[in-house]
mmCIF file of C-alpha atoms in Angstrom:
data_model
loop_
_atom_site.group_PDB
_atom_site.id
_atom_site.type_symbol
_atom_site.label_atom_id
_atom_site.label_comp_id
_atom_site.label_asym_id
_atom_site.label_seq_id
_atom_site.Cartn_x
_atom_site.Cartn_y
_atom_site.Cartn_z
ATOM 1 C CA MET T 1 -90.759 -11.767 69.498
ATOM 2 C CA PHE T 2 -93.794 -14.021 69.221
ATOM 3 C CA VAL T 3 -94.431 -17.209 67.449
ATOM 4 C CA LEU T 4 -97.583 -19.670 66.604
ATOM 5 C CA VAL T 5 -97.446 -22.981 68.710
ATOM 6 C CA GLU T 6 -99.818 -25.130 67.288
ATOM 7 C CA MET T 7 -100.807 -27.184 70.128
ATOM 8 C CA VAL T 8 -102.938 -31.065 70.660
ATOM 9 C CA ASP T 9 -105.140 -31.468 74.055
ATOM 10 C CA THR T 10 -108.227 -32.803 75.601
ATOM 11 C CA VAL T 11 -110.527 -29.655 77.603
ATOM 12 C CA ARG T 12 -112.752 -31.657 80.295
ATOM 13 C CA ILE T 13 -115.610 -30.036 79.798
ATOM 14 C CA PRO T 14 -117.837 -29.902 83.424
ATOM 15 C CA PRO T 15 -121.134 -31.125 83.941
ATOM 16 C CA TRP T 16 -122.458 -27.302 84.700
ATOM 17 C CA GLN T 17 -120.812 -25.760 82.247
ATOM 18 C CA PHE T 18 -122.629 -27.914 78.821
ATOM 19 C CA GLU T 19 -124.910 -25.565 78.734
ATOM 20 C CA ARG T 20 -122.614 -22.937 77.404
ATOM 21 C CA LYS T 21 -120.721 -23.270 73.881
ATOM 22 C CA LEU T 22 -118.279 -25.486 74.083
ATOM 23 C CA ASN T 23 -116.682 -23.073 71.786
ATOM 24 C CA ASP T 24 -116.395 -20.818 74.688
ATOM 25 C CA SER T 25 -115.739 -23.303 77.535
ATOM 26 C CA ILE T 26 -112.863 -24.628 75.626
ATOM 27 C CA ALA T 27 -110.993 -21.181 74.872
ATOM 28 C CA GLU T 28 -111.346 -20.440 78.573
ATOM 29 C CA GLU T 29 -110.292 -23.490 79.835
ATOM 30 C CA LEU T 30 -107.449 -24.041 78.199
ATOM 31 C CA ASN T 31 -106.383 -20.077 78.731
ATOM 32 C CA LYS T 32 -107.021 -20.488 82.433
ATOM 33 C CA LYS T 33 -104.012 -24.157 82.263
ATOM 34 C CA LEU T 34 -101.790 -22.322 79.899
ATOM 35 C CA ALA T 35 -102.451 -18.199 80.580
ATOM 36 C CA ASN T 36 -98.866 -16.816 81.928
ATOM 37 C CA LYS T 37 -96.916 -19.686 81.951
ATOM 38 C CA VAL T 38 -94.287 -21.605 80.583
ATOM 39 C CA MET T 39 -94.554 -24.808 78.568
ATOM 40 C CA TYR T 40 -90.833 -26.607 78.345
ATOM 41 C CA ASN T 41 -88.614 -25.707 75.468
ATOM 42 C CA VAL T 42 -91.396 -24.023 74.445
ATOM 43 C CA GLY T 43 -92.159 -20.209 75.404
ATOM 44 C CA LEU T 44 -94.172 -17.938 77.619
ATOM 45 C CA CYS T 45 -97.637 -18.993 76.984
ATOM 46 C CA ILE T 46 -99.682 -15.388 76.283
ATOM 47 C CA CYS T 47 -102.898 -16.363 74.469
ATOM 48 C CA LEU T 48 -105.017 -18.600 72.233
ATOM 49 C CA PHE T 49 -105.219 -17.599 69.348
ATOM 50 C CA ASP T 50 -107.906 -20.191 67.615
ATOM 51 C CA ILE T 51 -108.868 -23.532 68.029
ATOM 52 C CA THR T 52 -108.679 -25.472 64.461
ATOM 53 C CA LYS T 53 -110.178 -28.017 64.550
ATOM 54 C CA LEU T 54 -113.043 -29.532 67.384
ATOM 55 C CA GLU T 55 -112.963 -33.773 67.842
ATOM 56 C CA ASP T 56 -116.320 -35.385 69.211
ATOM 57 C CA ALA T 57 -116.758 -34.974 72.505
ATOM 58 C CA TYR T 58 -116.405 -38.664 75.110
ATOM 59 C CA VAL T 59 -118.296 -39.620 78.453
ATOM 60 C CA PHE T 60 -116.761 -41.411 80.297
ATOM 61 C CA PRO T 61 -117.872 -44.048 82.983
ATOM 62 C CA GLY T 62 -117.258 -43.341 85.920
ATOM 63 C CA ASP T 63 -117.339 -38.601 85.362
ATOM 64 C CA GLY T 64 -120.134 -36.476 83.869
ATOM 65 C CA ALA T 65 -117.521 -34.718 82.227
ATOM 66 C CA SER T 66 -117.473 -34.530 78.895
ATOM 67 C CA HIS T 67 -113.186 -34.921 76.806
ATOM 68 C CA THR T 68 -113.137 -33.356 73.748
ATOM 69 C CA LYS T 69 -109.996 -33.696 71.525
ATOM 70 C CA VAL T 70 -108.855 -29.880 70.338
ATOM 71 C CA HIS T 71 -106.426 -28.728 67.586
ATOM 72 C CA PHE T 72 -105.736 -25.162 68.916
ATOM 73 C CA ARG T 73 -103.231 -22.522 68.001
ATOM 74 C CA TYR T 74 -101.588 -20.748 71.369
ATOM 75 C CA VAL T 75 -99.528 -17.323 71.147
ATOM 76 C CA VAL T 76 -95.603 -17.697 72.282
ATOM 77 C CA PHE T 77 -93.392 -15.407 73.447
ATOM 78 C CA HIS T 78 -90.504 -16.948 72.624
ATOM 79 C CA PRO T 79 -87.967 -14.116 70.622
ATOM 80 C CA PHE T 80 -85.305 -15.890 67.873
ATOM 81 C CA LEU T 81 -81.302 -16.271 68.402
ATOM 82 C CA ASP T 82 -79.898 -12.300 67.668
ATOM 83 C CA GLU T 83 -83.359 -10.523 67.835
ATOM 84 C CA ILE T 84 -83.750 -7.361 69.629
ATOM 85 C CA LEU T 85 -85.786 -6.485 71.538
ATOM 86 C CA ILE T 86 -86.134 -3.336 74.234
ATOM 87 C CA GLY T 87 -86.357 -3.254 77.893
ATOM 88 C CA LYS T 88 -86.386 -1.544 80.905
ATOM 89 C CA ILE T 89 -83.660 -2.139 83.611
ATOM 90 C CA LYS T 90 -84.744 -4.288 86.856
ATOM 91 C CA GLY T 91 -81.488 -3.873 88.038
ATOM 92 C CA CYS T 92 -78.233 -4.609 88.321
ATOM 93 C CA SER T 93 -75.822 -6.992 90.556
ATOM 94 C CA PRO T 94 -71.980 -8.165 90.656
ATOM 95 C CA GLU T 95 -73.945 -11.244 88.162
ATOM 96 C CA GLY T 96 -75.066 -9.186 85.511
ATOM 97 C CA VAL T 97 -78.048 -6.154 84.804
ATOM 98 C CA HIS T 98 -81.308 -7.005 84.905
ATOM 99 C CA VAL T 99 -83.696 -6.817 82.668
ATOM 100 C CA SER T 100 -87.901 -6.450 82.227
ATOM 101 C CA LEU T 101 -90.425 -6.760 79.432
ATOM 102 C CA GLY T 102 -92.856 -5.846 82.007
ATOM 103 C CA PHE T 103 -94.402 -9.365 81.252
ATOM 104 C CA PHE T 104 -90.863 -10.956 80.847
ATOM 105 C CA ASP T 105 -88.544 -10.428 83.718
ATOM 106 C CA ASP T 106 -85.621 -13.983 83.763
ATOM 107 C CA ILE T 107 -83.030 -11.579 80.880
ATOM 108 C CA LEU T 108 -79.729 -11.461 82.338
ATOM 109 C CA ILE T 109 -76.703 -8.856 80.707
ATOM 110 C CA PRO T 110 -73.492 -10.443 82.057
ATOM 111 C CA PRO T 111 -70.444 -8.536 82.490
ATOM 112 C CA GLU T 112 -68.235 -9.432 79.724
ATOM 113 C CA SER T 113 -71.807 -9.287 76.842
ATOM 114 C CA LEU T 114 -71.794 -5.303 78.503
ATOM 115 C CA GLN T 115 -70.177 -2.231 76.122
ATOM 116 C CA GLN T 116 -66.445 -2.154 77.298
ATOM 117 C CA PRO T 117 -65.102 -1.386 79.547
ATOM 118 C CA ALA T 118 -67.827 -2.026 82.222
ATOM 119 C CA LYS T 119 -67.157 -1.641 85.831
ATOM 120 C CA PHE T 120 -69.603 -2.415 88.612
ATOM 121 C CA ASP T 121 -70.218 0.491 91.182
ATOM 122 C CA GLU T 122 -70.699 -0.908 94.826
ATOM 123 C CA ALA T 123 -71.839 2.169 96.191
ATOM 124 C CA GLU T 124 -73.932 2.317 94.112
ATOM 125 C CA GLN T 125 -74.635 -0.774 93.097
ATOM 126 C CA VAL T 126 -74.566 0.038 89.503
ATOM 127 C CA TRP T 127 -72.872 -1.407 86.262
ATOM 128 C CA VAL T 128 -70.833 1.860 84.438
ATOM 129 C CA TRP T 129 -69.669 1.879 81.068
ATOM 130 C CA GLU T 130 -66.823 3.414 81.548
ATOM 131 C CA TYR T 131 -66.569 5.706 77.674
ATOM 132 C CA GLU T 132 -63.575 6.897 76.033
ATOM 133 C CA THR T 133 -63.199 10.033 73.660
ATOM 134 C CA GLU T 134 -60.447 11.440 73.121
ATOM 135 C CA GLU T 135 -61.855 14.802 75.784
ATOM 136 C CA GLY T 136 -61.303 11.707 78.135
ATOM 137 C CA ALA T 137 -63.164 9.579 80.155
ATOM 138 C CA HIS T 138 -66.885 9.521 80.559
ATOM 139 C CA ASP T 139 -69.121 6.759 83.109
ATOM 140 C CA LEU T 140 -72.691 6.262 81.313
ATOM 141 C CA TYR T 141 -74.374 4.572 84.069
ATOM 142 C CA MET T 142 -76.963 1.659 83.632
ATOM 143 C CA ASP T 143 -79.349 2.911 86.279
ATOM 144 C CA THR T 144 -83.065 1.400 87.259
ATOM 145 C CA GLY T 145 -85.653 2.073 84.783
ATOM 146 C CA GLU T 146 -83.914 3.209 81.998
ATOM 147 C CA GLU T 147 -84.924 1.319 78.200
ATOM 148 C CA ILE T 148 -82.270 -0.510 77.497
ATOM 149 C CA ARG T 149 -82.152 -2.133 73.766
ATOM 150 C CA PHE T 150 -80.950 -5.370 73.624
ATOM 151 C CA ARG T 151 -79.528 -8.985 71.507
ATOM 152 C CA VAL T 152 -80.931 -11.694 73.026
ATOM 153 C CA VAL T 153 -77.421 -14.537 72.592
ATOM 154 C CA ASP T 154 -79.292 -17.470 74.421
ATOM 155 C CA GLU T 155 -82.010 -19.514 75.802
ATOM 156 C CA SER T 156 -82.806 -21.854 78.916
ATOM 157 C CA PHE T 157 -85.314 -23.223 79.667
ATOM 158 C CA VAL T 158 -85.236 -25.492 83.209
ATOM 159 C CA ASP T 159 -88.892 -28.461 83.488
ATOM 160 C CA THR T 160 -89.234 -26.759 87.040
ATOM 161 C CA SER T 161 -91.951 -30.120 87.640
ATOM 162 C CA PRO T 162 -92.318 -31.301 90.824
ATOM 163 C CA THR T 163 -89.910 -33.919 91.548
ATOM 164 C CA GLY T 164 -91.209 -37.444 93.415
ATOM 165 C CA PRO T 165 -91.306 -37.808 96.985
ATOM 166 C CA SER T 166 -87.594 -39.846 98.033
ATOM 167 C CA SER T 167 -86.047 -36.677 96.456
ATOM 168 C CA ALA T 168 -87.760 -33.812 98.454
ATOM 169 C CA GLU T 169 -86.980 -36.531 101.679
ATOM 170 C CA ALA T 170 -83.782 -35.353 100.561
ATOM 171 C CA MET T 171 -83.628 -32.182 99.843
ATOM 172 C CA SER T 172 -85.321 -31.216 102.713
ATOM 173 C CA SER T 173 -82.840 -32.397 105.143
ATOM 174 C CA SER T 174 -80.294 -30.650 103.870
ATOM 175 C CA GLU T 175 -82.501 -27.421 102.764
ATOM 176 C CA GLU T 176 -83.813 -24.770 104.152
ATOM 177 C CA LEU T 177 -85.642 -23.419 101.565
ATOM 178 C CA PRO T 178 -85.889 -24.740 98.029
ATOM 179 C CA LYS T 179 -84.235 -22.376 95.334
ATOM 180 C CA LYS T 180 -86.968 -21.302 93.505
ATOM 181 C CA GLU T 181 -85.167 -21.730 89.435
ATOM 182 C CA ALA T 182 -86.594 -19.331 86.677
ATOM 183 C CA PRO T 183 -88.448 -21.959 84.081
ATOM 184 C CA TYR T 184 -87.347 -19.974 80.951
ATOM 185 C CA THR T 185 -84.399 -17.356 80.813
ATOM 186 C CA LEU T 186 -82.863 -15.397 78.672
ATOM 187 C CA VAL T 187 -79.605 -13.670 78.075
ATOM 188 C CA GLY T 188 -78.583 -10.861 76.389
ATOM 189 C CA SER T 189 -75.757 -8.781 74.963
ATOM 190 C CA ILE T 190 -75.033 -5.407 74.350
ATOM 191 C CA SER T 191 -72.188 -5.139 73.019
ATOM 192 C CA GLU T 192 -72.767 -3.869 69.506
ATOM 193 C CA PRO T 193 -72.954 -0.575 68.653
ATOM 194 C CA GLY T 194 -76.854 0.621 68.840
ATOM 195 C CA LEU T 195 -77.269 -1.696 72.162
ATOM 196 C CA GLY T 196 -78.067 -0.345 75.410
ATOM 197 C CA LEU T 197 -79.940 2.708 76.978
ATOM 198 C CA LEU T 198 -81.543 4.233 74.317
ATOM 199 C CA SER T 199 -80.087 7.533 75.208
ATOM 200 C CA TRP T 200 -76.545 6.407 74.430
ATOM 201 C CA TRP T 201 -77.958 6.448 71.245
ATOM 202 C CA THR T 202 -80.462 9.335 70.413
ATOM 203 C CA SER T 203 -79.319 12.626 68.748
ATOM 204 C CA SER T 204 -80.626 14.931 69.976
ATOM 205 C CA MET K 1 -100.693 -32.335 76.269
ATOM 206 C CA GLU K 2 -98.978 -32.121 72.252
ATOM 207 C CA VAL K 3 -97.055 -29.534 70.580
ATOM 208 C CA LYS K 4 -97.112 -30.579 67.293
ATOM 209 C CA ASP K 5 -95.549 -27.495 65.442
ATOM 210 C CA ALA K 6 -93.497 -25.326 67.913
ATOM 211 C CA ASN K 7 -93.261 -22.349 65.441
ATOM 212 C CA SER K 8 -96.030 -22.981 62.876
ATOM 213 C CA ALA K 9 -95.756 -18.872 62.506
ATOM 214 C CA LEU K 10 -94.179 -15.124 63.280
ATOM 215 C CA LEU K 11 -96.258 -13.095 64.531
ATOM 216 C CA SER K 12 -96.113 -9.576 64.335
ATOM 217 C CA ASN K 13 -96.326 -6.721 67.592
ATOM 218 C CA TYR K 14 -99.125 -5.404 66.301
ATOM 219 C CA GLU K 15 -101.257 -8.774 65.360
ATOM 220 C CA VAL K 16 -100.663 -9.667 68.986
ATOM 221 C CA PHE K 17 -101.783 -5.931 70.087
ATOM 222 C CA GLN K 18 -104.595 -6.678 67.892
ATOM 223 C CA LEU K 19 -105.560 -9.889 69.148
ATOM 224 C CA LEU K 20 -105.406 -9.184 72.897
ATOM 225 C CA THR K 21 -106.935 -5.637 72.618
ATOM 226 C CA ASP K 22 -109.837 -7.761 70.954
ATOM 227 C CA LEU K 23 -110.255 -10.523 73.767
ATOM 228 C CA LYS K 24 -110.569 -7.883 76.377
ATOM 229 C CA GLU K 25 -112.954 -5.686 73.875
ATOM 230 C CA GLN K 26 -114.517 -9.394 74.223
ATOM 231 C CA ARG K 27 -114.575 -10.793 77.835
ATOM 232 C CA LYS K 28 -115.387 -6.971 79.276
ATOM 233 C CA GLU K 29 -118.795 -7.909 77.321
ATOM 234 C CA SER K 30 -119.318 -10.584 79.232
ATOM 235 C CA GLY K 31 -118.996 -9.687 82.207
ATOM 236 C CA LYS K 32 -119.175 -10.981 85.363
ATOM 237 C CA ASN K 33 -116.425 -14.443 85.347
ATOM 238 C CA LYS K 34 -113.522 -12.052 84.971
ATOM 239 C CA HIS K 35 -112.181 -12.279 88.399
ATOM 240 C CA SER K 36 -112.747 -15.673 89.053
ATOM 241 C CA SER K 37 -109.143 -17.336 90.568
ATOM 242 C CA GLY K 38 -108.682 -19.031 87.046
ATOM 243 C CA GLN K 39 -109.069 -16.020 84.612
ATOM 244 C CA GLN K 40 -106.668 -14.141 87.181
ATOM 245 C CA ASN K 41 -103.551 -15.305 84.970
ATOM 246 C CA LEU K 42 -104.905 -14.333 82.183
ATOM 247 C CA ASN K 43 -105.347 -11.123 82.783
ATOM 248 C CA THR K 44 -102.065 -10.912 83.889
ATOM 249 C CA ILE K 45 -100.164 -11.453 80.785
ATOM 250 C CA THR K 46 -102.767 -9.890 78.475
ATOM 251 C CA TYR K 47 -102.607 -6.066 81.214
ATOM 252 C CA GLU K 48 -98.672 -6.430 81.258
ATOM 253 C CA THR K 49 -98.446 -8.078 77.204
ATOM 254 C CA LEU K 50 -101.063 -5.054 75.972
ATOM 255 C CA LYS K 51 -99.476 -1.998 78.505
ATOM 256 C CA TYR K 52 -95.698 -2.840 77.113
ATOM 257 C CA ILE K 53 -96.521 -3.062 72.939
ATOM 258 C CA SER K 54 -99.171 -0.466 73.592
ATOM 259 C CA LYS K 55 -95.416 1.936 74.348
ATOM 260 C CA THR K 56 -94.088 1.005 71.360
ATOM 261 C CA PRO K 57 -95.281 2.243 67.594
ATOM 262 C CA CYS K 58 -96.664 -0.898 67.110
ATOM 263 C CA ARG K 59 -99.522 -0.309 68.072
ATOM 264 C CA HIS K 60 -100.568 2.844 65.197
ATOM 265 C CA GLN K 61 -100.544 0.239 62.212
ATOM 266 C CA SER K 62 -103.160 -1.196 61.229
ATOM 267 C CA PRO K 63 -103.243 -3.778 57.917
ATOM 268 C CA GLU K 64 -102.897 -1.670 55.257
ATOM 269 C CA ILE K 65 -100.423 -0.481 56.488
ATOM 270 C CA VAL K 66 -98.568 -3.663 57.641
ATOM 271 C CA ARG K 67 -99.560 -4.643 54.293
ATOM 272 C CA GLU K 68 -97.818 -2.308 51.873
ATOM 273 C CA PHE K 69 -94.665 -2.152 54.229
ATOM 274 C CA LEU K 70 -94.049 -5.471 53.063
ATOM 275 C CA THR K 71 -94.856 -4.562 49.674
ATOM 276 C CA ALA K 72 -92.312 -1.877 50.088
ATOM 277 C CA MET K 73 -89.893 -4.395 51.532
ATOM 278 C CA LYS K 74 -90.065 -6.524 48.706
ATOM 279 C CA SER K 75 -87.421 -4.804 46.507
ATOM 280 C CA HIS K 76 -84.397 -5.004 49.096
ATOM 281 C CA LYS K 77 -84.217 -8.281 49.482
ATOM 282 C CA LEU K 78 -83.989 -9.085 53.428
ATOM 283 C CA THR K 79 -85.450 -12.460 55.314
ATOM 284 C CA LYS K 80 -88.529 -12.773 57.245
ATOM 285 C CA ALA K 81 -87.036 -12.608 60.429
ATOM 286 C CA GLU K 82 -85.198 -8.779 59.541
ATOM 287 C CA LYS K 83 -89.018 -7.402 57.633
ATOM 288 C CA LEU K 84 -90.402 -8.738 61.117
ATOM 289 C CA GLN K 85 -87.606 -6.492 63.527
ATOM 290 C CA LEU K 86 -87.836 -3.697 60.761
ATOM 291 C CA LEU K 87 -91.635 -3.455 61.357
ATOM 292 C CA ASN K 88 -91.446 -3.649 64.916
ATOM 293 C CA HIS K 89 -89.184 -1.112 66.048
ATOM 294 C CA ARG K 90 -88.909 1.073 62.674
ATOM 295 C CA PRO K 91 -86.292 2.201 63.139
ATOM 296 C CA MET K 92 -85.004 5.657 62.712
ATOM 297 C CA THR K 93 -81.128 6.419 62.950
ATOM 298 C CA ALA K 94 -78.311 3.783 60.290
ATOM 299 C CA VAL K 95 -76.688 2.148 63.157
ATOM 300 C CA GLU K 96 -79.985 0.538 64.385
ATOM 301 C CA ILE K 97 -80.780 -0.810 60.609
ATOM 302 C CA GLN K 98 -76.859 -1.764 60.486
ATOM 303 C CA LEU K 99 -77.877 -4.566 64.630
ATOM 304 C CA MET K 100 -81.702 -5.901 61.721
ATOM 305 C CA VAL K 101 -79.885 -6.240 59.163
ATOM 306 C CA GLU K 102 -77.542 -9.155 59.283
ATOM 307 C CA GLU K 103 -74.533 -7.978 56.837
ATOM 308 C CA SER K 104 -75.938 -5.006 55.615
ATOM 309 C CA GLU K 105 -72.006 -3.512 55.048
ATOM 310 C CA GLU K 106 -71.880 -6.331 51.774
ATOM 311 C CA ARG K 107 -75.320 -6.929 51.694
ATOM 312 C CA LEU K 108 -76.857 -2.760 51.078
ATOM 313 C CA THR K 109 -74.714 0.408 50.411
ATOM 314 C CA GLU K 110 -75.309 3.514 51.935
ATOM 315 C CA GLU K 111 -77.767 4.341 49.449
ATOM 316 C CA GLN K 112 -80.148 1.409 50.313
ATOM 317 C CA ILE K 113 -79.482 1.830 53.790
ATOM 318 C CA GLU K 114 -81.131 5.827 53.066
ATOM 319 C CA ALA K 115 -83.516 4.815 50.986
ATOM 320 C CA LEU K 116 -84.886 1.838 53.531
ATOM 321 C CA LEU K 117 -84.431 4.066 56.465
ATOM 322 C CA HIS K 118 -86.816 6.309 54.342
ATOM 323 C CA THR K 119 -89.770 4.131 53.571
ATOM 324 C CA VAL K 120 -89.620 3.041 56.191
ATOM 325 C CA THR K 121 -90.216 6.109 58.645
ATOM 326 C CA SER K 122 -92.969 6.869 55.515
ATOM 327 C CA ILE K 123 -95.589 3.931 55.463
ATOM 328 C CA LEU K 124 -94.185 2.339 59.454
ATOM 329 C CA PRO K 125 -96.210 4.936 61.764
ATOM 330 C CA ALA K 126 -94.199 7.089 64.227
ATOM 331 C CA GLY K 127 -94.834 6.130 68.034
ATOM 332 C CA PRO K 128 -95.818 8.062 70.705
ATOM 333 C CA GLU K 129 -93.061 9.300 72.617
ATOM 334 C CA ALA K 130 -92.288 10.484 68.792
ATOM 335 C CA GLU K 131 -94.860 12.786 68.656
ATOM 336 C CA GLN K 132 -95.230 14.066 71.863
ATOM 337 C CA LYS K 133 -91.532 15.692 69.738
ATOM 338 C CA LYS K 134 -92.980 16.533 67.562
ATOM 339 C CA ASN K 135 -95.928 18.404 68.617
ATOM 340 C CA THR K 136 -93.291 20.135 71.164
ATOM 341 C CA ASP K 137 -91.233 21.720 67.832
ATOM 342 C CA ASP K 138 -94.172 22.643 65.988
ATOM 343 C CA VAL K 139 -94.871 24.807 69.288
ATOM 344 C CA THR K 140 -91.639 25.931 69.747
ATOM 345 C CA MET K 141 -91.256 26.823 65.827
ATOM 346 C CA ASP K 142 -94.375 29.290 67.179
ATOM 347 C CA GLU K 143 -92.962 30.905 69.470
ATOM 348 C CA GLU K 144 -89.858 31.695 67.663
ATOM 349 C CA ASP K 145 -92.055 33.344 64.799
ATOM 350 C CA PRO K 146 -93.253 36.435 66.661
ATOM 351 C CA ALA K 147 -89.731 37.229 67.622
#
């Protein structure tokens, strides 16, 4: 689920923090910059793992702060393809089942990846697995708050960096609200034996 | 900002749990600047991730348990990703093993799957719900005795 990513960056320490140990200031600045943020094509950054190398700190003319090039490793949430994860159902919509891990919310299981046959109950707004046995069909509901085991089948990164002024003008005239896109989404699947709500597969 | 290696190492849930718990202790000791607006993101992600991992069996693991688990796994010839999934999820049924191990029907016989399950459940400590269930099972057994 979590990977270590090696990165290099220049960290600016303002003069009023010079009394603190350099390592602590740098760790704080890196966490301030990256924690809980999604890096394009990397994943959701969690926290700093360690600092591997500090190069010389320079002070540039006009700016009293010191600039240090830092080589460090960061803990990033980036599940690999086909990894099995356990999350909680956040809700259901016609687009599929939305799952959340607490610290990461944008996971969708599209209708075609649900255990088949599945149907969407409009009245209760839940997806239902119509499980057939010899006795008849059981309707297994995918209720909100239930724990669900799923496989990661796809991921997509969207670059949400701000666009330039010219396109911003065009957007404000055509739409009232810019569409908020999640920078990192996962697509899951529960169409295999063992996947789906944990309660479906536990033998008591 | 430059990414030198986007996949330099895989981390188990236990390692991340340990790291975040230590970080939390350190920040609690240093005290005053936790609540500044810049640190809010770190607080949020640390809290949510710890909450998530605390509900999995990983919270009771230790470096010795992980080492013992990996040595025991050597004989089964599994890939790194498969061993990591077994370590993070602690499967208790053959169905879960089939999900985590690719092409398990071809690579493992039924006895090997049983042996694998036995190794996993004996070396890795159970999660909080399994322990609760064990306690209630023990209690019900005691109630039956006087009858």
